[in-house]
Amino acid sequence: MLSEEQEESLIGKVGAVFVFERIRLKRAKLSYETTYT
């Protein structure tokens, strides 16, 4: 089992990665649209 601190930092890391990926996808979509429309 994870301690509470480990669990929280893990959740924080996963959340950060999730947000980063969403931003990256949004940027990719925007650049795609500006390039091909």
PDB file of C-alpha atoms in Angstrom:
ATOM      1  CA  MET A   1       0.000   0.000   0.000  1.00  0.00           C
ATOM      2  CA  LEU A   2       1.032   3.567  -0.625  1.00  0.00           C
ATOM      3  CA  SER A   3       1.289   6.093   2.165  1.00  0.00           C
ATOM      4  CA  GLU A   4      -0.973   9.134   1.900  1.00  0.00           C
ATOM      5  CA  GLU A   5       1.911  11.381   0.843  1.00  0.00           C
ATOM      6  CA  GLN A   6       2.951   8.999  -1.931  1.00  0.00           C
ATOM      7  CA  GLU A   7      -0.627   8.728  -3.081  1.00  0.00           C
ATOM      8  CA  GLU A   8      -1.071  12.497  -3.230  1.00  0.00           C
ATOM      9  CA  SER A   9       2.138  13.077  -5.175  1.00  0.00           C
ATOM     10  CA  LEU A  10       1.146  10.310  -7.574  1.00  0.00           C
ATOM     11  CA  ILE A  11      -2.261  11.888  -8.147  1.00  0.00           C
ATOM     12  CA  GLY A  12      -0.545  15.261  -8.641  1.00  0.00           C
ATOM     13  CA  LYS A  13       1.811  13.808 -11.252  1.00  0.00           C
ATOM     14  CA  VAL A  14      -0.984  12.068 -13.119  1.00  0.00           C
ATOM     15  CA  GLY A  15      -3.050  15.252 -13.059  1.00  0.00           C
ATOM     16  CA  ALA A  16      -0.162  17.325 -14.368  1.00  0.00           C
ATOM     17  CA  VAL A  17       0.475  14.886 -17.197  1.00  0.00           C
ATOM     18  CA  PHE A  18      -3.230  14.859 -18.059  1.00  0.00           C
ATOM     19  CA  VAL A  19      -3.386  18.668 -18.209  1.00  0.00           C
ATOM     20  CA  PHE A  20      -0.156  18.802 -20.230  1.00  0.00           C
ATOM     21  CA  GLU A  21      -1.474  16.277 -22.748  1.00  0.00           C
ATOM     22  CA  ARG A  22      -4.740  18.191 -23.158  1.00  0.00           C
ATOM     23  CA  ILE A  23      -2.856  21.433 -23.794  1.00  0.00           C
ATOM     24  CA  ARG A  24      -0.569  19.663 -26.256  1.00  0.00           C
ATOM     25  CA  LEU A  25      -3.531  18.171 -28.129  1.00  0.00           C
ATOM     26  CA  LYS A  26      -5.298  21.523 -28.226  1.00  0.00           C
ATOM     27  CA  ARG A  27      -2.164  23.177 -29.634  1.00  0.00           C
ATOM     28  CA  ALA A  28      -1.716  20.427 -32.206  1.00  0.00           C
ATOM     29  CA  LYS A  29      -5.337  20.775 -33.274  1.00  0.00           C
ATOM     30  CA  LEU A  30      -5.011  24.547 -33.563  1.00  0.00           C
ATOM     31  CA  SER A  31      -1.829  24.398 -35.615  1.00  0.00           C
ATOM     32  CA  TYR A  32      -3.399  21.700 -37.787  1.00  0.00           C
ATOM     33  CA  GLU A  33      -6.460  23.866 -38.422  1.00  0.00           C
ATOM     34  CA  THR A  34      -4.438  26.994 -39.191  1.00  0.00           C
ATOM     35  CA  THR A  35      -2.196  25.060 -41.560  1.00  0.00           C
ATOM     36  CA  TYR A  36      -4.862  23.161 -43.480  1.00  0.00           C
ATOM     37  CA  THR A  37      -7.834  25.499 -43.703  1.00  0.00           C
TER      38      THR A  37
END
